[in-house]
Amino acid sequence: MNNKQLSIFFDKLKQVVEDKELIKLVLSNKSDKLSDLKSIIATIVKLKAGYRLNIVYRHNTKDITKNYPFEEGLVIINEMFINNFLNGEIIANTENVILTTNPKGKVKLSIKEPTLQPLTTFNHDNTKDRLIETKQNIYLRELGVTNANWEVRHQMSDKYKQINRYIELISPEIKELGNPADLQIVDMGSGKGYLTFALYDYLHNNLENKIKFTGVEFREDLVNLCNSIAQKAEFKDLNFITGTIEKAVIDKIDVLIALHACDTATDEAIYRGINSDASLIVCAPCCHKQIRKEFNVTNELRHVVKYGILKERQAEIITDSLRALILEAYGYKTKVFEFISTEHTPKNVMIVGRKTDSNNPDKENIMETIQAIKKIYGIEQHYLEKLLNI
Ligand SMILES: C[S@@+](CC[C@H](N)C(=O)[O-])C[C@H]1O[C@@H](n2cnc3c(N)ncnc32)[C@H](O)[C@@H]1O
């Protein structure tokens, strides 16, 4: 490669990195066609430890991501370019710099006007005024919520809205607990961890709460994915464990969250919360099959539940009412509300229970009410009753 043009390219790169004007660097067109490494993408990210160069090594079947202090990252990029790639492109707020090598080895350097919007502005309205920032937020990009330019992907905009809405609703509830040392939050059925990451990010980095956060999930592939993203984002007090909601070994639960845990998995989560004497239990239930199957209505309401959709809605209402009442009986002041418009998700009911009193003097009355409701619908037992052995 022509040394002069290469050194101009590297000087420009060093400058835009140090000035934090780099949007993206791409090294492509591998010199060894048999190499498994296809390209390299570098961006600037802001971690708790400070700004870092985030380098994604794109292989045929996997991506490996690492963060480096600027100086170290620049040395690596220089070496990678010289030894492995023929083309490099710097996309910055100030200019674009492109270095290409043709098959005859002729090197061409061109400098152009910037093509991408500066990172300090947002391209899309839906990122304005949101609690979770998109730019330089590694986990959002790794989860596919944002693209390489930190913009929310069109098909993920509902997910992004939903994440922000959860944070808006859950963070004040957690703030109300004060900021006790070693607050342990557990997300049951954490799935791909969208909310888990966002809530950790918000509490840890924006509010500087000293929390320990655990995601519990029975799919090992998702647990491995989430742990690797947590490592990339340098979220040290967030970890994911493989296990079931009912049996996962957790020493202490102060806040229990379960979002869209299917059917009776929500009951298992509430049970774990009550059993661990959690201060706060937050669930957004998902499907409600157990109670629907239990319905044995012989009174006038049978004319209502003969219609499939109405039976389904009744099952949802009764399942969640009984959950809320059981929480009340166990000393949790409970709210049930819609947390997002049905246009974003039909699974939009949230149950929040805050522990106020270990011995609710009204427990017996509430238990009688629960029995009366069950009688109307011919329900033998709610799964949560079974778990609590009541
Ligand atoms: C619909 S997803 C929701 C994921 C996440 N909470 C969210 O709202 O984005 C439900 C997740 O819970 C997991 N899950 C369901 N039942 C579970 C159980 N009993 N124990 C552990 N994980 C469970 C599933 O594997 C799935 O990943």
Coordinates of C-alpha atoms and ligand atoms in Angstrom, one line a residue:
M1 CA 0.0 0.0 0.0
N2 CA 1.1 3.6 -0.7
N3 CA 2.5 4.8 2.6
K4 CA 1.7 8.4 2.1
Q5 CA -2.0 7.9 1.5
L6 CA -2.2 5.3 4.2
S7 CA -0.6 7.7 6.7
I8 CA -3.1 10.5 5.7
F9 CA -5.9 8.0 6.3
F10 CA -4.6 7.0 9.7
D11 CA -4.0 10.6 10.7
K12 CA -7.6 11.4 9.8
L13 CA -8.8 8.4 11.7
K14 CA -6.8 9.4 14.8
Q15 CA -8.1 12.9 14.6
V16 CA -11.8 12.0 14.4
V17 CA -11.5 9.4 17.1
E18 CA -9.8 11.9 19.5
D19 CA -12.3 14.6 18.7
K20 CA -15.1 12.0 19.1
E21 CA -16.4 12.8 15.6
L22 CA -16.1 9.3 14.3
I23 CA -19.5 7.8 13.4
K24 CA -18.2 4.5 11.9
L25 CA -15.0 3.0 10.5
V26 CA -15.3 0.1 8.1
L27 CA -12.4 -2.1 6.9
S28 CA -13.5 -4.4 4.1
N29 CA -12.3 -6.3 1.0
K30 CA -10.0 -8.8 2.7
S31 CA -6.6 -9.3 1.1
D32 CA -6.6 -13.1 1.9
K33 CA -9.7 -14.3 0.2
L34 CA -9.7 -17.5 2.2
S35 CA -9.7 -15.7 5.5
D36 CA -12.7 -16.2 7.8
L37 CA -12.6 -12.5 8.9
K38 CA -14.9 -10.6 6.5
S39 CA -14.7 -7.0 7.8
I40 CA -14.2 -4.8 10.8
I41 CA -16.5 -2.1 12.0
A42 CA -15.4 0.4 14.7
T43 CA -17.5 2.9 16.5
I44 CA -17.0 5.1 19.6
V45 CA -19.0 4.0 22.7
K46 CA -19.4 5.5 26.1
L47 CA -19.0 3.1 29.0
K48 CA -18.8 3.7 32.7
A49 CA -15.0 3.6 32.4
G50 CA -15.1 6.3 29.7
Y51 CA -15.1 6.5 25.9
R52 CA -13.8 3.4 24.1
L53 CA -13.3 2.2 20.6
N54 CA -15.8 -0.6 20.0
I55 CA -14.5 -3.0 17.3
V56 CA -16.7 -5.6 15.8
Y57 CA -14.8 -8.4 14.0
R58 CA -17.2 -9.8 11.4
H59 CA -16.5 -13.5 10.6
N60 CA -18.4 -15.7 8.2
T61 CA -20.6 -17.2 11.0
K62 CA -20.1 -15.0 14.0
D63 CA -19.3 -11.5 15.2
I64 CA -16.8 -10.8 18.0
T65 CA -17.0 -7.5 19.7
K66 CA -14.3 -5.9 21.9
N67 CA -13.8 -2.5 23.5
Y68 CA -10.4 -0.8 23.6
P69 CA -9.0 2.5 25.0
F70 CA -8.6 4.8 22.0
E71 CA -4.8 4.5 21.7
E72 CA -4.8 0.7 21.8
G73 CA -7.8 0.4 19.4
L74 CA -6.1 2.7 16.9
V75 CA -3.0 0.5 16.9
I76 CA -5.1 -2.6 16.3
I77 CA -7.0 -1.0 13.5
N78 CA -3.8 0.2 11.8
E79 CA -2.3 -3.3 12.0
M80 CA -5.5 -5.0 10.8
F81 CA -5.8 -2.6 7.8
I82 CA -2.2 -3.1 6.7
N83 CA -2.3 -6.9 7.1
N84 CA -5.8 -7.9 6.3
F85 CA -7.9 -5.4 4.2
L86 CA -7.7 -3.5 1.0
N87 CA -10.4 -0.9 1.6
G88 CA -11.1 1.4 4.5
E89 CA -13.8 4.0 5.0
I90 CA -14.1 6.6 7.8
I91 CA -17.5 8.0 8.2
A92 CA -17.4 11.0 10.5
N93 CA -19.4 14.0 11.4
T94 CA -16.9 16.2 9.6
E95 CA -16.0 14.2 6.5
N96 CA -15.8 10.8 4.8
V97 CA -12.4 9.4 4.0
I98 CA -12.2 6.4 1.7
L99 CA -9.0 4.4 0.8
T100 CA -9.4 1.7 -1.8
T101 CA -6.9 -0.6 -3.5
N102 CA -7.7 -2.0 -6.9
P103 CA -6.7 -5.5 -8.1
K104 CA -3.4 -4.1 -9.6
G105 CA -2.5 -2.7 -6.2
K106 CA -3.2 0.9 -7.1
V107 CA -4.3 2.9 -4.0
K108 CA -6.8 5.8 -4.2
L109 CA -7.6 8.1 -1.3
S110 CA -10.7 10.3 -1.5
I111 CA -12.1 12.8 1.0
K112 CA -15.8 13.7 0.7
E113 CA -18.5 15.7 2.4
P114 CA -20.1 13.9 5.4
T115 CA -23.0 11.7 4.4
L116 CA -24.5 10.7 7.7
Q117 CA -26.2 13.0 10.3
P118 CA -24.0 13.9 13.2
L119 CA -24.4 11.6 16.2
T120 CA -25.4 14.5 18.4
T121 CA -28.7 14.8 16.6
F122 CA -31.3 12.1 16.1
N123 CA -32.7 11.1 12.7
H124 CA -35.9 9.8 14.0
D125 CA -38.5 11.5 16.2
N126 CA -39.1 8.4 18.1
T127 CA -35.8 8.7 20.0
K128 CA -36.6 12.1 21.4
D129 CA -37.4 12.5 25.1
R130 CA -36.9 8.9 25.8
L131 CA -35.3 7.7 29.0
I132 CA -33.1 5.2 27.3
E133 CA -30.5 6.9 25.0
T134 CA -29.8 5.1 21.7
K135 CA -26.4 6.6 20.8
Q136 CA -23.4 4.7 21.9
N137 CA -25.6 2.3 23.8
I138 CA -24.0 -1.1 23.0
Y139 CA -26.7 -3.5 24.2
L140 CA -29.4 -1.8 22.1
R141 CA -27.3 -2.3 19.0
E142 CA -26.4 -5.9 20.0
L143 CA -30.1 -6.7 20.5
G144 CA -30.8 -5.3 17.1
V145 CA -33.0 -2.4 18.4
T146 CA -30.6 0.1 16.8
N147 CA -28.5 -0.1 13.7
A148 CA -24.8 0.6 13.2
N149 CA -25.5 4.3 13.3
W150 CA -27.3 4.0 16.7
E151 CA -30.7 4.8 15.1
V152 CA -33.8 2.8 16.1
R153 CA -34.5 0.2 13.4
H154 CA -37.9 0.8 11.9
Q155 CA -39.2 -2.6 12.7
M156 CA -38.0 -2.2 16.4
S157 CA -39.6 1.1 17.1
D158 CA -42.5 -0.5 19.0
K159 CA -40.1 -2.5 21.1
Y160 CA -38.0 0.7 21.8
K161 CA -41.2 2.5 22.9
Q162 CA -42.2 -0.4 25.1
I163 CA -38.8 -0.5 26.8
N164 CA -39.0 3.2 27.5
R165 CA -42.5 2.9 28.8
Y166 CA -41.4 0.1 31.2
I167 CA -38.6 2.2 32.5
E168 CA -40.9 5.1 33.0
L169 CA -43.3 3.0 35.0
I170 CA -41.0 0.7 36.9
S171 CA -38.1 3.1 37.9
P172 CA -40.3 5.4 40.1
E173 CA -41.5 2.2 41.9
I174 CA -37.9 1.2 42.5
K175 CA -36.9 4.7 43.5
E176 CA -39.6 4.6 46.2
L177 CA -37.6 1.8 47.9
G178 CA -34.9 4.3 48.7
N179 CA -31.5 3.2 47.7
P180 CA -30.7 0.3 50.0
A181 CA -27.3 -1.3 49.8
D182 CA -27.3 -4.5 47.7
L183 CA -30.7 -4.2 46.2
Q184 CA -31.3 -7.4 44.3
I185 CA -33.6 -7.2 41.3
V186 CA -34.6 -10.4 39.5
D187 CA -36.2 -10.6 36.1
M188 CA -38.1 -13.9 35.7
G189 CA -38.3 -15.2 32.2
S190 CA -35.9 -12.5 30.9
G191 CA -35.9 -13.8 27.3
K192 CA -33.7 -11.7 25.1
G193 CA -33.3 -9.3 28.0
Y194 CA -34.6 -6.1 26.3
L195 CA -36.0 -4.8 29.6
T196 CA -33.4 -6.3 31.8
F197 CA -30.6 -4.4 30.1
A198 CA -32.6 -1.2 29.9
L199 CA -33.6 -1.2 33.5
Y200 CA -30.1 -2.0 34.7
D201 CA -28.7 0.7 32.4
Y202 CA -31.2 3.3 33.7
L203 CA -30.8 2.4 37.4
H204 CA -27.1 1.9 37.4
N205 CA -25.9 4.5 35.1
N206 CA -28.5 7.3 35.3
L207 CA -29.5 7.0 38.9
E208 CA -26.3 5.4 40.3
N209 CA -28.3 2.9 42.3
K210 CA -26.1 0.1 43.6
I211 CA -28.1 -2.8 42.4
K212 CA -27.5 -6.4 41.6
F213 CA -29.6 -7.6 38.7
T214 CA -30.2 -11.2 37.7
G215 CA -32.2 -12.5 34.7
V216 CA -33.6 -16.0 35.0
E217 CA -34.4 -17.9 31.8
F218 CA -34.7 -21.5 30.9
R219 CA -33.4 -21.1 27.4
E220 CA -29.6 -21.5 27.6
D221 CA -29.0 -19.9 24.2
L222 CA -30.7 -16.7 25.4
V223 CA -28.8 -16.8 28.7
N224 CA -25.4 -17.1 26.8
L225 CA -26.4 -14.4 24.4
C226 CA -27.4 -12.0 27.2
N227 CA -24.3 -12.7 29.3
S228 CA -22.1 -12.0 26.3
I229 CA -23.9 -8.7 25.6
A230 CA -23.6 -7.7 29.3
Q231 CA -19.9 -8.3 29.1
K232 CA -19.6 -6.2 26.0
A233 CA -21.6 -3.4 27.6
E234 CA -19.4 -3.8 30.8
F235 CA -22.6 -4.2 32.9
K236 CA -20.7 -5.9 35.8
D237 CA -23.6 -6.4 38.2
L238 CA -26.0 -7.9 35.7
N239 CA -25.9 -11.6 35.0
F240 CA -28.2 -14.1 33.5
I241 CA -28.7 -17.7 34.8
T242 CA -30.2 -20.7 33.3
G243 CA -33.1 -22.1 35.3
T244 CA -36.8 -22.2 35.9
I245 CA -38.8 -19.4 37.5
E246 CA -40.0 -21.8 40.1
K247 CA -36.7 -23.4 41.1
A248 CA -33.8 -21.1 40.1
V249 CA -31.5 -20.7 43.1
I250 CA -31.4 -17.0 44.2
D251 CA -30.3 -16.0 47.6
K252 CA -32.5 -12.8 48.0
I253 CA -35.2 -11.1 45.9
D254 CA -36.0 -7.5 46.8
V255 CA -37.7 -6.6 43.5
L256 CA -39.2 -9.3 41.3
I257 CA -40.1 -8.5 37.7
A258 CA -41.9 -10.9 35.2
L259 CA -42.9 -9.5 31.9
H260 CA -44.9 -11.6 29.5
A261 CA -44.0 -14.8 31.3
C262 CA -46.4 -17.2 29.7
D263 CA -49.6 -18.6 31.3
T264 CA -48.8 -20.0 34.8
A265 CA -45.1 -18.8 34.7
T266 CA -46.5 -15.5 35.9
D267 CA -48.0 -17.3 38.9
E268 CA -44.7 -19.0 39.6
A269 CA -43.0 -15.6 39.5
I270 CA -45.6 -14.0 41.9
Y271 CA -45.1 -17.1 44.2
R272 CA -41.3 -16.6 44.2
G273 CA -41.9 -12.9 45.0
I274 CA -44.3 -13.6 47.9
N275 CA -42.2 -16.4 49.2
S276 CA -39.0 -14.3 49.2
D277 CA -40.8 -11.5 50.9
A278 CA -40.0 -9.2 48.0
S279 CA -40.6 -5.5 48.6
L280 CA -41.9 -5.0 45.0
I281 CA -43.5 -7.4 42.5
V282 CA -44.1 -6.2 38.9
C283 CA -45.7 -8.5 36.3
A284 CA -47.2 -8.0 32.9
P285 CA -49.1 -11.3 32.4
C286 CA -49.2 -13.0 29.0
C287 CA -51.6 -15.8 28.0
H288 CA -54.2 -17.0 30.5
K289 CA -54.9 -20.6 29.6
Q290 CA -55.1 -22.2 33.1
I291 CA -58.3 -20.4 34.2
R292 CA -59.9 -20.6 30.8
K293 CA -59.7 -24.4 31.0
E294 CA -61.0 -24.4 34.6
F295 CA -64.2 -22.4 33.8
N296 CA -67.3 -24.4 34.5
V297 CA -70.0 -21.8 34.4
T298 CA -73.6 -23.0 35.1
N299 CA -75.2 -19.6 36.0
E300 CA -76.3 -16.8 33.6
L301 CA -72.7 -16.0 32.9
R302 CA -72.6 -19.2 30.8
H303 CA -74.3 -17.1 28.0
V304 CA -71.3 -14.8 28.1
V305 CA -68.6 -17.4 28.1
K306 CA -70.1 -19.3 25.2
Y307 CA -68.5 -16.8 22.8
G308 CA -64.8 -17.7 22.4
I309 CA -63.4 -14.2 22.5
L310 CA -65.5 -13.2 25.5
K311 CA -64.5 -16.3 27.3
E312 CA -60.9 -15.5 26.6
R313 CA -61.3 -12.0 27.9
Q314 CA -63.2 -13.2 31.0
A315 CA -60.4 -15.6 31.7
E316 CA -57.8 -12.8 31.5
I317 CA -59.8 -10.6 33.8
I318 CA -60.5 -13.4 36.4
T319 CA -57.0 -14.7 36.3
D320 CA -55.4 -11.3 36.9
S321 CA -58.1 -10.2 39.5
L322 CA -57.4 -13.3 41.5
R323 CA -53.6 -12.7 41.3
A324 CA -54.1 -9.1 42.5
L325 CA -56.4 -10.2 45.3
I326 CA -54.0 -12.9 46.4
L327 CA -51.2 -10.3 46.5
E328 CA -53.4 -8.0 48.6
A329 CA -54.1 -10.9 51.0
Y330 CA -50.3 -11.4 51.4
G331 CA -49.8 -7.7 52.4
Y332 CA -49.1 -6.2 49.0
K333 CA -50.8 -2.9 48.1
T334 CA -51.7 -3.7 44.5
K335 CA -52.4 -1.7 41.3
V336 CA -53.6 -3.1 38.0
F337 CA -53.4 -0.9 34.9
E338 CA -52.8 -0.7 31.2
F339 CA -49.3 0.4 30.6
I340 CA -49.2 0.9 26.8
S341 CA -51.7 1.3 24.1
T342 CA -53.1 -1.9 22.5
E343 CA -51.8 -0.6 19.2
H344 CA -48.2 -1.5 20.4
T345 CA -49.0 -4.8 22.2
P346 CA -52.3 -6.5 23.3
K347 CA -50.4 -7.8 26.3
N348 CA -50.7 -4.5 28.1
V349 CA -51.9 -5.1 31.7
M350 CA -49.5 -4.6 34.5
I351 CA -49.9 -5.7 38.1
V352 CA -47.7 -4.0 40.6
G353 CA -47.7 -5.1 44.3
R354 CA -45.8 -3.2 46.9
K355 CA -45.3 -4.9 50.3
T356 CA -46.8 -2.8 53.0
D357 CA -47.9 -5.2 55.7
S358 CA -46.8 -8.8 56.4
N359 CA -50.0 -9.6 58.2
N360 CA -52.9 -8.1 56.4
P361 CA -55.7 -7.9 59.0
D362 CA -58.1 -8.2 56.0
K363 CA -56.7 -11.5 54.7
E364 CA -59.6 -13.6 55.7
N365 CA -62.2 -11.3 54.0
I366 CA -60.1 -11.3 50.9
M367 CA -59.8 -15.0 50.8
E368 CA -63.6 -15.3 51.1
T369 CA -64.0 -12.9 48.2
I370 CA -61.6 -15.1 46.1
Q371 CA -63.7 -18.2 46.9
A372 CA -66.9 -16.4 46.0
I373 CA -65.5 -15.3 42.6
K374 CA -64.2 -18.8 41.9
K375 CA -67.7 -20.2 42.7
I376 CA -69.4 -18.0 40.1
Y377 CA -67.1 -19.3 37.4
G378 CA -66.9 -22.9 38.7
I379 CA -63.1 -22.6 39.2
E380 CA -61.6 -25.3 41.4
Q381 CA -58.2 -23.7 42.0
H382 CA -56.1 -20.8 40.7
Y383 CA -52.6 -22.1 40.0
L384 CA -51.2 -19.4 42.4
E385 CA -53.3 -20.8 45.2
K386 CA -51.8 -24.2 44.5
L387 CA -48.3 -22.9 44.6
L388 CA -49.0 -21.0 47.9
N389 CA -50.8 -24.1 49.3
I390 CA -53.9 -22.2 50.2
Ligands
LIG1 C1 -42.6 -13.9 26.0 S1 -40.9 -14.0 26.5 C2 -40.7 -12.5 27.4 C3 -39.3 -12.1 27.6 C4 -39.1 -10.8 28.3 N1 -39.5 -10.9 29.7 C5 -39.7 -9.6 27.6 O1 -40.7 -9.2 28.1 O2 -39.1 -9.2 26.6 C6 -41.1 -15.2 27.9 C7 -39.7 -15.8 28.3 O3 -39.9 -16.5 29.5 C8 -39.2 -17.8 29.4 N2 -39.9 -18.7 30.3 C9 -41.2 -19.0 30.2 N3 -41.5 -19.9 31.3 C10 -40.4 -20.0 32.0 C11 -40.1 -20.7 33.2 N4 -41.0 -21.4 33.8 N5 -38.8 -20.6 33.7 C12 -37.9 -19.8 33.0 N6 -38.1 -19.1 31.9 C13 -39.4 -19.2 31.4 C14 -39.3 -18.1 27.9 O4 -38.3 -19.0 27.5 C15 -39.2 -16.8 27.2 O5 -37.9 -16.5 26.9

